[in-house]
Amino acid sequence: LELMYVRRIRPQVHTFSSVISSLRVLEGGTTLALALVAEMRRAIVAPNDVTLTALISTCEGSSQWVSALQLLDESSQLHLQPSQITYSSAMKACISAQQWEH
């Protein structure tokens, strides 16, 4: 993303979503992904359902099931309609943290 800014190329939503999606394999990926959402806001790029699903997916491997559920809950504030894949990602985050009742 930094190189895009240097070259005066404005990242689009799919660019941010792709970067966020790639962070799910990194330890601390959720923190970085949330920072990218803040960057999206500064760049005036609205997240979409793919961005939401990518964000929630970063929570799967890091046992951040609470963050996954909060993101799902906040989706209405962003005027996003979670997809079946989004709900599935949130469920996987709960399952990986052994939080069956949520």
PDB file of N, CA and C in Angstrom:
ATOM      1  N   LEU A   1       0.816  -1.201   0.000  1.00  0.00           N
ATOM      2  CA  LEU A   1       0.000   0.000   0.000  1.00  0.00           C
ATOM      3  C   LEU A   1       0.856   1.259   0.000  1.00  0.00           C
ATOM      4  N   GLU A   2       1.934   1.202   0.740  1.00  0.00           N
ATOM      5  CA  GLU A   2       2.787   2.384   0.815  1.00  0.00           C
ATOM      6  C   GLU A   2       3.324   2.759  -0.566  1.00  0.00           C
ATOM      7  N   LEU A   3       3.711   1.749  -1.329  1.00  0.00           N
ATOM      8  CA  LEU A   3       4.214   2.004  -2.678  1.00  0.00           C
ATOM      9  C   LEU A   3       3.136   2.629  -3.557  1.00  0.00           C
ATOM     10  N   MET A   4       1.894   2.220  -3.362  1.00  0.00           N
ATOM     11  CA  MET A   4       0.803   2.822  -4.121  1.00  0.00           C
ATOM     12  C   MET A   4       0.695   4.309  -3.804  1.00  0.00           C
ATOM     13  N   TYR A   5       0.793   4.639  -2.521  1.00  0.00           N
ATOM     14  CA  TYR A   5       0.716   6.045  -2.129  1.00  0.00           C
ATOM     15  C   TYR A   5       1.884   6.845  -2.711  1.00  0.00           C
ATOM     16  N   VAL A   6       3.078   6.246  -2.682  1.00  0.00           N
ATOM     17  CA  VAL A   6       4.251   6.916  -3.235  1.00  0.00           C
ATOM     18  C   VAL A   6       4.037   7.216  -4.716  1.00  0.00           C
ATOM     19  N   ARG A   7       3.427   6.288  -5.404  1.00  0.00           N
ATOM     20  CA  ARG A   7       3.181   6.468  -6.842  1.00  0.00           C
ATOM     21  C   ARG A   7       1.878   7.212  -7.132  1.00  0.00           C
ATOM     22  N   ARG A   8       1.269   7.712  -6.068  1.00  0.00           N
ATOM     23  CA  ARG A   8       0.024   8.476  -6.157  1.00  0.00           C
ATOM     24  C   ARG A   8      -1.117   7.674  -6.775  1.00  0.00           C
ATOM     25  N   ILE A   9      -1.132   6.391  -6.426  1.00  0.00           N
ATOM     26  CA  ILE A   9      -2.222   5.514  -6.840  1.00  0.00           C
ATOM     27  C   ILE A   9      -3.118   5.318  -5.621  1.00  0.00           C
ATOM     28  N   ARG A  10      -4.372   5.614  -5.771  1.00  0.00           N
ATOM     29  CA  ARG A  10      -5.306   5.496  -4.644  1.00  0.00           C
ATOM     30  C   ARG A  10      -5.794   4.048  -4.532  1.00  0.00           C
ATOM     31  N   PRO A  11      -5.499   3.379  -3.397  1.00  0.00           N
ATOM     32  CA  PRO A  11      -5.976   2.005  -3.218  1.00  0.00           C
ATOM     33  C   PRO A  11      -7.505   1.967  -3.193  1.00  0.00           C
ATOM     34  N   GLN A  12      -8.055   0.960  -3.787  1.00  0.00           N
ATOM     35  CA  GLN A  12      -9.498   0.746  -3.813  1.00  0.00           C
ATOM     36  C   GLN A  12      -9.867  -0.285  -2.753  1.00  0.00           C
ATOM     37  N   VAL A  13     -11.140  -0.496  -2.571  1.00  0.00           N
ATOM     38  CA  VAL A  13     -11.618  -1.419  -1.538  1.00  0.00           C
ATOM     39  C   VAL A  13     -11.072  -2.829  -1.757  1.00  0.00           C
ATOM     40  N   HIS A  14     -11.006  -3.276  -3.011  1.00  0.00           N
ATOM     41  CA  HIS A  14     -10.513  -4.636  -3.248  1.00  0.00           C
ATOM     42  C   HIS A  14      -9.031  -4.772  -2.898  1.00  0.00           C
ATOM     43  N   THR A  15      -8.283  -3.691  -3.003  1.00  0.00           N
ATOM     44  CA  THR A  15      -6.872  -3.721  -2.616  1.00  0.00           C
ATOM     45  C   THR A  15      -6.752  -3.921  -1.111  1.00  0.00           C
ATOM     46  N   PHE A  16      -7.488  -3.118  -0.355  1.00  0.00           N
ATOM     47  CA  PHE A  16      -7.474  -3.261   1.102  1.00  0.00           C
ATOM     48  C   PHE A  16      -7.970  -4.641   1.520  1.00  0.00           C
ATOM     49  N   SER A  17      -9.033  -5.120   0.899  1.00  0.00           N
ATOM     50  CA  SER A  17      -9.585  -6.424   1.256  1.00  0.00           C
ATOM     51  C   SER A  17      -8.574  -7.540   1.017  1.00  0.00           C
ATOM     52  N   SER A  18      -7.845  -7.454  -0.083  1.00  0.00           N
ATOM     53  CA  SER A  18      -6.829  -8.469  -0.392  1.00  0.00           C
ATOM     54  C   SER A  18      -5.705  -8.465   0.635  1.00  0.00           C
ATOM     55  N   VAL A  19      -5.259  -7.274   1.002  1.00  0.00           N
ATOM     56  CA  VAL A  19      -4.186  -7.176   1.996  1.00  0.00           C
ATOM     57  C   VAL A  19      -4.676  -7.712   3.339  1.00  0.00           C
ATOM     58  N   ILE A  20      -5.876  -7.326   3.733  1.00  0.00           N
ATOM     59  CA  ILE A  20      -6.438  -7.806   5.000  1.00  0.00           C
ATOM     60  C   ILE A  20      -6.558  -9.322   4.987  1.00  0.00           C
ATOM     61  N   SER A  21      -7.022  -9.870   3.894  1.00  0.00           N
ATOM     62  CA  SER A  21      -7.166 -11.323   3.772  1.00  0.00           C
ATOM     63  C   SER A  21      -5.825 -12.034   3.940  1.00  0.00           C
ATOM     64  N   SER A  22      -4.778 -11.453   3.416  1.00  0.00           N
ATOM     65  CA  SER A  22      -3.455 -12.084   3.514  1.00  0.00           C
ATOM     66  C   SER A  22      -2.911 -12.073   4.940  1.00  0.00           C
ATOM     67  N   LEU A  23      -3.446 -11.222   5.794  1.00  0.00           N
ATOM     68  CA  LEU A  23      -2.949 -11.100   7.168  1.00  0.00           C
ATOM     69  C   LEU A  23      -3.419 -12.222   8.083  1.00  0.00           C
ATOM     70  N   ARG A  24      -4.389 -13.008   7.653  1.00  0.00           N
ATOM     71  CA  ARG A  24      -4.930 -14.032   8.561  1.00  0.00           C
ATOM     72  C   ARG A  24      -3.919 -15.104   8.906  1.00  0.00           C
ATOM     73  N   VAL A  25      -2.861 -15.245   8.132  1.00  0.00           N
ATOM     74  CA  VAL A  25      -1.850 -16.258   8.431  1.00  0.00           C
ATOM     75  C   VAL A  25      -0.760 -15.736   9.363  1.00  0.00           C
ATOM     76  N   LEU A  26      -0.774 -14.446   9.641  1.00  0.00           N
ATOM     77  CA  LEU A  26       0.252 -13.851  10.496  1.00  0.00           C
ATOM     78  C   LEU A  26      -0.210 -13.755  11.937  1.00  0.00           C
ATOM     79  N   GLU A  27       0.707 -13.984  12.847  1.00  0.00           N
ATOM     80  CA  GLU A  27       0.408 -13.725  14.249  1.00  0.00           C
ATOM     81  C   GLU A  27       0.277 -12.216  14.409  1.00  0.00           C
ATOM     82  N   GLY A  28      -0.769 -11.776  15.054  1.00  0.00           N
ATOM     83  CA  GLY A  28      -1.026 -10.347  15.176  1.00  0.00           C
ATOM     84  C   GLY A  28      -1.708  -9.773  13.950  1.00  0.00           C
ATOM     85  N   GLY A  29      -2.158 -10.654  13.064  1.00  0.00           N
ATOM     86  CA  GLY A  29      -2.805 -10.207  11.835  1.00  0.00           C
ATOM     87  C   GLY A  29      -4.067  -9.402  12.078  1.00  0.00           C
ATOM     88  N   THR A  30      -4.807  -9.753  13.123  1.00  0.00           N
ATOM     89  CA  THR A  30      -6.043  -9.036  13.423  1.00  0.00           C
ATOM     90  C   THR A  30      -5.752  -7.576  13.764  1.00  0.00           C
ATOM     91  N   THR A  31      -4.726  -7.345  14.546  1.00  0.00           N
ATOM     92  CA  THR A  31      -4.353  -5.984  14.915  1.00  0.00           C
ATOM     93  C   THR A  31      -3.970  -5.181  13.676  1.00  0.00           C
ATOM     94  N   LEU A  32      -3.187  -5.793  12.801  1.00  0.00           N
ATOM     95  CA  LEU A  32      -2.793  -5.119  11.561  1.00  0.00           C
ATOM     96  C   LEU A  32      -4.005  -4.870  10.660  1.00  0.00           C
ATOM     97  N   ALA A  33      -4.910  -5.852  10.613  1.00  0.00           N
ATOM     98  CA  ALA A  33      -6.107  -5.715   9.779  1.00  0.00           C
ATOM     99  C   ALA A  33      -6.981  -4.556  10.268  1.00  0.00           C
ATOM    100  N   LEU A  34      -7.133  -4.446  11.571  1.00  0.00           N
ATOM    101  CA  LEU A  34      -7.927  -3.341  12.120  1.00  0.00           C
ATOM    102  C   LEU A  34      -7.258  -1.999  11.845  1.00  0.00           C
ATOM    103  N   ALA A  35      -5.934  -1.976  11.848  1.00  0.00           N
ATOM    104  CA  ALA A  35      -5.216  -0.747  11.499  1.00  0.00           C
ATOM    105  C   ALA A  35      -5.467  -0.385  10.032  1.00  0.00           C
ATOM    106  N   LEU A  36      -5.573  -1.392   9.179  1.00  0.00           N
ATOM    107  CA  LEU A  36      -5.863  -1.127   7.773  1.00  0.00           C
ATOM    108  C   LEU A  36      -7.271  -0.573   7.588  1.00  0.00           C
ATOM    109  N   VAL A  37      -8.204  -1.019   8.410  1.00  0.00           N
ATOM    110  CA  VAL A  37      -9.558  -0.462   8.330  1.00  0.00           C
ATOM    111  C   VAL A  37      -9.525   1.016   8.709  1.00  0.00           C
ATOM    112  N   ALA A  38      -8.740   1.348   9.703  1.00  0.00           N
ATOM    113  CA  ALA A  38      -8.573   2.768  10.065  1.00  0.00           C
ATOM    114  C   ALA A  38      -7.951   3.540   8.901  1.00  0.00           C
ATOM    115  N   GLU A  39      -7.005   2.915   8.228  1.00  0.00           N
ATOM    116  CA  GLU A  39      -6.391   3.540   7.051  1.00  0.00           C
ATOM    117  C   GLU A  39      -7.420   3.720   5.934  1.00  0.00           C
ATOM    118  N   MET A  40      -8.315   2.748   5.786  1.00  0.00           N
ATOM    119  CA  MET A  40      -9.385   2.864   4.790  1.00  0.00           C
ATOM    120  C   MET A  40     -10.231   4.099   5.075  1.00  0.00           C
ATOM    121  N   ARG A  41     -10.549   4.305   6.342  1.00  0.00           N
ATOM    122  CA  ARG A  41     -11.355   5.469   6.713  1.00  0.00           C
ATOM    123  C   ARG A  41     -10.641   6.763   6.366  1.00  0.00           C
ATOM    124  N   ARG A  42      -9.327   6.806   6.656  1.00  0.00           N
ATOM    125  CA  ARG A  42      -8.546   8.012   6.331  1.00  0.00           C
ATOM    126  C   ARG A  42      -8.499   8.245   4.820  1.00  0.00           C
ATOM    127  N   ALA A  43      -8.462   7.144   4.053  1.00  0.00           N
ATOM    128  CA  ALA A  43      -8.400   7.248   2.594  1.00  0.00           C
ATOM    129  C   ALA A  43      -9.788   7.400   1.965  1.00  0.00           C
ATOM    130  N   ILE A  44     -10.810   7.450   2.815  1.00  0.00           N
ATOM    131  CA  ILE A  44     -12.206   7.556   2.373  1.00  0.00           C
ATOM    132  C   ILE A  44     -12.564   6.428   1.404  1.00  0.00           C
ATOM    133  N   VAL A  45     -12.238   5.213   1.839  1.00  0.00           N
ATOM    134  CA  VAL A  45     -12.593   4.004   1.095  1.00  0.00           C
ATOM    135  C   VAL A  45     -13.525   3.198   1.992  1.00  0.00           C
ATOM    136  N   ALA A  46     -14.730   2.980   1.535  1.00  0.00           N
ATOM    137  CA  ALA A  46     -15.721   2.256   2.337  1.00  0.00           C
ATOM    138  C   ALA A  46     -15.482   0.751   2.250  1.00  0.00           C
ATOM    139  N   PRO A  47     -15.475   0.076   3.398  1.00  0.00           N
ATOM    140  CA  PRO A  47     -15.339  -1.384   3.366  1.00  0.00           C
ATOM    141  C   PRO A  47     -16.587  -2.020   2.757  1.00  0.00           C
ATOM    142  N   ASN A  48     -16.428  -3.219   2.237  1.00  0.00           N
ATOM    143  CA  ASN A  48     -17.577  -3.961   1.719  1.00  0.00           C
ATOM    144  C   ASN A  48     -17.668  -5.299   2.438  1.00  0.00           C
ATOM    145  N   ASP A  49     -18.591  -6.153   1.988  1.00  0.00           N
ATOM    146  CA  ASP A  49     -18.772  -7.437   2.667  1.00  0.00           C
ATOM    147  C   ASP A  49     -17.535  -8.322   2.555  1.00  0.00           C
ATOM    148  N   VAL A  50     -16.767  -8.186   1.500  1.00  0.00           N
ATOM    149  CA  VAL A  50     -15.525  -8.954   1.355  1.00  0.00           C
ATOM    150  C   VAL A  50     -14.513  -8.491   2.403  1.00  0.00           C
ATOM    151  N   THR A  51     -14.441  -7.191   2.628  1.00  0.00           N
ATOM    152  CA  THR A  51     -13.559  -6.637   3.650  1.00  0.00           C
ATOM    153  C   THR A  51     -13.958  -7.174   5.023  1.00  0.00           C
ATOM    154  N   LEU A  52     -15.251  -7.167   5.297  1.00  0.00           N
ATOM    155  CA  LEU A  52     -15.758  -7.661   6.583  1.00  0.00           C
ATOM    156  C   LEU A  52     -15.389  -9.123   6.785  1.00  0.00           C
ATOM    157  N   THR A  53     -15.603  -9.935   5.769  1.00  0.00           N
ATOM    158  CA  THR A  53     -15.287 -11.362   5.867  1.00  0.00           C
ATOM    159  C   THR A  53     -13.783 -11.554   6.062  1.00  0.00           C
ATOM    160  N   ALA A  54     -12.976 -10.801   5.339  1.00  0.00           N
ATOM    161  CA  ALA A  54     -11.520 -10.896   5.495  1.00  0.00           C
ATOM    162  C   ALA A  54     -11.103 -10.522   6.916  1.00  0.00           C
ATOM    163  N   LEU A  55     -11.705  -9.468   7.454  1.00  0.00           N
ATOM    164  CA  LEU A  55     -11.408  -9.047   8.831  1.00  0.00           C
ATOM    165  C   LEU A  55     -11.744 -10.144   9.831  1.00  0.00           C
ATOM    166  N   ILE A  56     -12.929 -10.682   9.698  1.00  0.00           N
ATOM    167  CA  ILE A  56     -13.362 -11.726  10.632  1.00  0.00           C
ATOM    168  C   ILE A  56     -12.493 -12.973  10.475  1.00  0.00           C
ATOM    169  N   SER A  57     -12.064 -13.257   9.266  1.00  0.00           N
ATOM    170  CA  SER A  57     -11.193 -14.415   9.029  1.00  0.00           C
ATOM    171  C   SER A  57      -9.858 -14.280   9.742  1.00  0.00           C
ATOM    172  N   THR A  58      -9.370 -13.052   9.918  1.00  0.00           N
ATOM    173  CA  THR A  58      -8.108 -12.872  10.630  1.00  0.00           C
ATOM    174  C   THR A  58      -8.250 -13.268  12.105  1.00  0.00           C
ATOM    175  N   CYS A  59      -9.486 -13.268  12.591  1.00  0.00           N
ATOM    176  CA  CYS A  59      -9.733 -13.628  13.990  1.00  0.00           C
ATOM    177  C   CYS A  59      -9.724 -15.143  14.208  1.00  0.00           C
ATOM    178  N   GLU A  60      -9.914 -15.915  13.151  1.00  0.00           N
ATOM    179  CA  GLU A  60     -10.024 -17.369  13.267  1.00  0.00           C
ATOM    180  C   GLU A  60      -8.813 -18.005  13.923  1.00  0.00           C
ATOM    181  N   GLY A  61      -7.640 -17.731  13.402  1.00  0.00           N
ATOM    182  CA  GLY A  61      -6.437 -18.396  13.885  1.00  0.00           C
ATOM    183  C   GLY A  61      -5.851 -17.788  15.134  1.00  0.00           C
ATOM    184  N   SER A  62      -6.344 -16.648  15.547  1.00  0.00           N
ATOM    185  CA  SER A  62      -5.730 -15.947  16.677  1.00  0.00           C
ATOM    186  C   SER A  62      -6.559 -16.010  17.952  1.00  0.00           C
ATOM    187  N   SER A  63      -7.587 -16.846  17.956  1.00  0.00           N
ATOM    188  CA  SER A  63      -8.464 -17.001  19.124  1.00  0.00           C
ATOM    189  C   SER A  63      -9.111 -15.686  19.542  1.00  0.00           C
ATOM    190  N   GLN A  64      -9.316 -14.808  18.603  1.00  0.00           N
ATOM    191  CA  GLN A  64      -9.961 -13.535  18.910  1.00  0.00           C
ATOM    192  C   GLN A  64     -11.435 -13.604  18.529  1.00  0.00           C
ATOM    193  N   TRP A  65     -12.109 -14.570  19.100  1.00  0.00           N
ATOM    194  CA  TRP A  65     -13.513 -14.791  18.784  1.00  0.00           C
ATOM    195  C   TRP A  65     -14.376 -13.606  19.197  1.00  0.00           C
ATOM    196  N   VAL A  66     -14.006 -12.923  20.285  1.00  0.00           N
ATOM    197  CA  VAL A  66     -14.779 -11.757  20.726  1.00  0.00           C
ATOM    198  C   VAL A  66     -14.713 -10.670  19.651  1.00  0.00           C
ATOM    199  N   SER A  67     -13.519 -10.448  19.103  1.00  0.00           N
ATOM    200  CA  SER A  67     -13.375  -9.455  18.033  1.00  0.00           C
ATOM    201  C   SER A  67     -14.201  -9.835  16.817  1.00  0.00           C
ATOM    202  N   ALA A  68     -14.222 -11.122  16.493  1.00  0.00           N
ATOM    203  CA  ALA A  68     -15.004 -11.596  15.349  1.00  0.00           C
ATOM    204  C   ALA A  68     -16.481 -11.279  15.542  1.00  0.00           C
ATOM    205  N   LEU A  69     -16.999 -11.544  16.739  1.00  0.00           N
ATOM    206  CA  LEU A  69     -18.413 -11.284  17.010  1.00  0.00           C
ATOM    207  C   LEU A  69     -18.704  -9.789  17.057  1.00  0.00           C
ATOM    208  N   GLN A  70     -17.765  -9.005  17.575  1.00  0.00           N
ATOM    209  CA  GLN A  70     -17.948  -7.549  17.594  1.00  0.00           C
ATOM    210  C   GLN A  70     -17.991  -6.989  16.178  1.00  0.00           C
ATOM    211  N   LEU A  71     -17.108  -7.482  15.320  1.00  0.00           N
ATOM    212  CA  LEU A  71     -17.099  -7.033  13.926  1.00  0.00           C
ATOM    213  C   LEU A  71     -18.408  -7.395  13.238  1.00  0.00           C
ATOM    214  N   LEU A  72     -18.895  -8.585  13.515  1.00  0.00           N
ATOM    215  CA  LEU A  72     -20.166  -9.022  12.944  1.00  0.00           C
ATOM    216  C   LEU A  72     -21.297  -8.117  13.428  1.00  0.00           C
ATOM    217  N   ASP A  73     -21.271  -7.797  14.706  1.00  0.00           N
ATOM    218  CA  ASP A  73     -22.292  -6.922  15.280  1.00  0.00           C
ATOM    219  C   ASP A  73     -22.215  -5.504  14.697  1.00  0.00           C
ATOM    220  N   GLU A  74     -21.000  -5.016  14.465  1.00  0.00           N
ATOM    221  CA  GLU A  74     -20.800  -3.658  13.961  1.00  0.00           C
ATOM    222  C   GLU A  74     -21.056  -3.533  12.463  1.00  0.00           C
ATOM    223  N   SER A  75     -21.270  -4.648  11.787  1.00  0.00           N
ATOM    224  CA  SER A  75     -21.468  -4.601  10.339  1.00  0.00           C
ATOM    225  C   SER A  75     -22.676  -3.743   9.956  1.00  0.00           C
ATOM    226  N   SER A  76     -23.692  -3.723  10.798  1.00  0.00           N
ATOM    227  CA  SER A  76     -24.864  -2.901  10.484  1.00  0.00           C
ATOM    228  C   SER A  76     -24.529  -1.407  10.525  1.00  0.00           C
ATOM    229  N   GLN A  77     -23.604  -1.013  11.404  1.00  0.00           N
ATOM    230  CA  GLN A  77     -23.186   0.390  11.459  1.00  0.00           C
ATOM    231  C   GLN A  77     -22.456   0.798  10.185  1.00  0.00           C
ATOM    232  N   LEU A  78     -21.819  -0.184   9.545  1.00  0.00           N
ATOM    233  CA  LEU A  78     -21.108   0.083   8.295  1.00  0.00           C
ATOM    234  C   LEU A  78     -22.015  -0.104   7.084  1.00  0.00           C
ATOM    235  N   HIS A  79     -23.286  -0.391   7.354  1.00  0.00           N
ATOM    236  CA  HIS A  79     -24.272  -0.634   6.304  1.00  0.00           C
ATOM    237  C   HIS A  79     -23.888  -1.820   5.427  1.00  0.00           C
ATOM    238  N   LEU A  80     -23.350  -2.860   6.092  1.00  0.00           N
ATOM    239  CA  LEU A  80     -22.948  -4.068   5.382  1.00  0.00           C
ATOM    240  C   LEU A  80     -23.876  -5.220   5.745  1.00  0.00           C
ATOM    241  N   GLN A  81     -24.185  -6.023   4.770  1.00  0.00           N
ATOM    242  CA  GLN A  81     -24.987  -7.225   4.982  1.00  0.00           C
ATOM    243  C   GLN A  81     -24.035  -8.423   4.990  1.00  0.00           C
ATOM    244  N   PRO A  82     -23.814  -9.028   6.171  1.00  0.00           N
ATOM    245  CA  PRO A  82     -22.919 -10.181   6.213  1.00  0.00           C
ATOM    246  C   PRO A  82     -23.441 -11.311   5.325  1.00  0.00           C
ATOM    247  N   SER A  83     -22.525 -11.971   4.658  1.00  0.00           N
ATOM    248  CA  SER A  83     -22.886 -13.105   3.810  1.00  0.00           C
ATOM    249  C   SER A  83     -22.799 -14.401   4.614  1.00  0.00           C
ATOM    250  N   GLN A  84     -23.154 -15.498   3.990  1.00  0.00           N
ATOM    251  CA  GLN A  84     -23.026 -16.802   4.648  1.00  0.00           C
ATOM    252  C   GLN A  84     -21.562 -17.081   4.968  1.00  0.00           C
ATOM    253  N   ILE A  85     -20.688 -16.643   4.097  1.00  0.00           N
ATOM    254  CA  ILE A  85     -19.250 -16.840   4.328  1.00  0.00           C
ATOM    255  C   ILE A  85     -18.800 -16.031   5.544  1.00  0.00           C
ATOM    256  N   THR A  86     -19.345 -14.826   5.700  1.00  0.00           N
ATOM    257  CA  THR A  86     -19.009 -13.989   6.851  1.00  0.00           C
ATOM    258  C   THR A  86     -19.438 -14.667   8.149  1.00  0.00           C
ATOM    259  N   TYR A  87     -20.681 -15.168   8.180  1.00  0.00           N
ATOM    260  CA  TYR A  87     -21.162 -15.873   9.370  1.00  0.00           C
ATOM    261  C   TYR A  87     -20.337 -17.127   9.637  1.00  0.00           C
ATOM    262  N   SER A  88     -19.981 -17.832   8.587  1.00  0.00           N
ATOM    263  CA  SER A  88     -19.167 -19.041   8.732  1.00  0.00           C
ATOM    264  C   SER A  88     -17.804 -18.715   9.324  1.00  0.00           C
ATOM    265  N   SER A  89     -17.204 -17.614   8.891  1.00  0.00           N
ATOM    266  CA  SER A  89     -15.909 -17.199   9.433  1.00  0.00           C
ATOM    267  C   SER A  89     -16.015 -16.857  10.913  1.00  0.00           C
ATOM    268  N   ALA A  90     -17.104 -16.193  11.298  1.00  0.00           N
ATOM    269  CA  ALA A  90     -17.313 -15.862  12.712  1.00  0.00           C
ATOM    270  C   ALA A  90     -17.493 -17.135  13.538  1.00  0.00           C
ATOM    271  N   MET A  91     -18.237 -18.093  12.984  1.00  0.00           N
ATOM    272  CA  MET A  91     -18.414 -19.368  13.695  1.00  0.00           C
ATOM    273  C   MET A  91     -17.087 -20.103  13.841  1.00  0.00           C
ATOM    274  N   LYS A  92     -16.268 -20.085  12.795  1.00  0.00           N
ATOM    275  CA  LYS A  92     -14.958 -20.744  12.861  1.00  0.00           C
ATOM    276  C   LYS A  92     -14.072 -20.101  13.917  1.00  0.00           C
ATOM    277  N   ALA A  93     -14.162 -18.787  14.063  1.00  0.00           N
ATOM    278  CA  ALA A  93     -13.382 -18.100  15.097  1.00  0.00           C
ATOM    279  C   ALA A  93     -13.804 -18.566  16.487  1.00  0.00           C
ATOM    280  N   CYS A  94     -15.109 -18.729  16.682  1.00  0.00           N
ATOM    281  CA  CYS A  94     -15.617 -19.217  17.980  1.00  0.00           C
ATOM    282  C   CYS A  94     -15.208 -20.669  18.201  1.00  0.00           C
ATOM    283  N   ILE A  95     -15.307 -21.480  17.172  1.00  0.00           N
ATOM    284  CA  ILE A  95     -14.960 -22.894  17.288  1.00  0.00           C
ATOM    285  C   ILE A  95     -13.471 -23.064  17.588  1.00  0.00           C
ATOM    286  N   SER A  96     -12.628 -22.311  16.898  1.00  0.00           N
ATOM    287  CA  SER A  96     -11.184 -22.450  17.122  1.00  0.00           C
ATOM    288  C   SER A  96     -10.793 -22.037  18.536  1.00  0.00           C
ATOM    289  N   ALA A  97     -11.579 -21.169  19.157  1.00  0.00           N
ATOM    290  CA  ALA A  97     -11.325 -20.751  20.541  1.00  0.00           C
ATOM    291  C   ALA A  97     -12.130 -21.590  21.536  1.00  0.00           C
ATOM    292  N   GLN A  98     -12.811 -22.609  21.022  1.00  0.00           N
ATOM    293  CA  GLN A  98     -13.645 -23.507  21.832  1.00  0.00           C
ATOM    294  C   GLN A  98     -14.726 -22.757  22.589  1.00  0.00           C
ATOM    295  N   GLN A  99     -15.328 -21.798  21.922  1.00  0.00           N
ATOM    296  CA  GLN A  99     -16.425 -21.020  22.500  1.00  0.00           C
ATOM    297  C   GLN A  99     -17.725 -21.467  21.823  1.00  0.00           C
ATOM    298  N   TRP A 100     -18.168 -22.655  22.127  1.00  0.00           N
ATOM    299  CA  TRP A 100     -19.297 -23.290  21.443  1.00  0.00           C
ATOM    300  C   TRP A 100     -20.614 -22.542  21.652  1.00  0.00           C
ATOM    301  N   GLU A 101     -20.815 -21.974  22.817  1.00  0.00           N
ATOM    302  CA  GLU A 101     -22.110 -21.385  23.130  1.00  0.00           C
ATOM    303  C   GLU A 101     -22.323 -20.054  22.448  1.00  0.00           C
ATOM    304  N   HIS A 102     -21.358 -19.451  21.832  1.00  0.00           N
ATOM    305  CA  HIS A 102     -21.505 -18.139  21.216  1.00  0.00           C
ATOM    306  C   HIS A 102     -21.855 -18.344  19.773  1.00  0.00           C
TER     307      HIS A 102
END
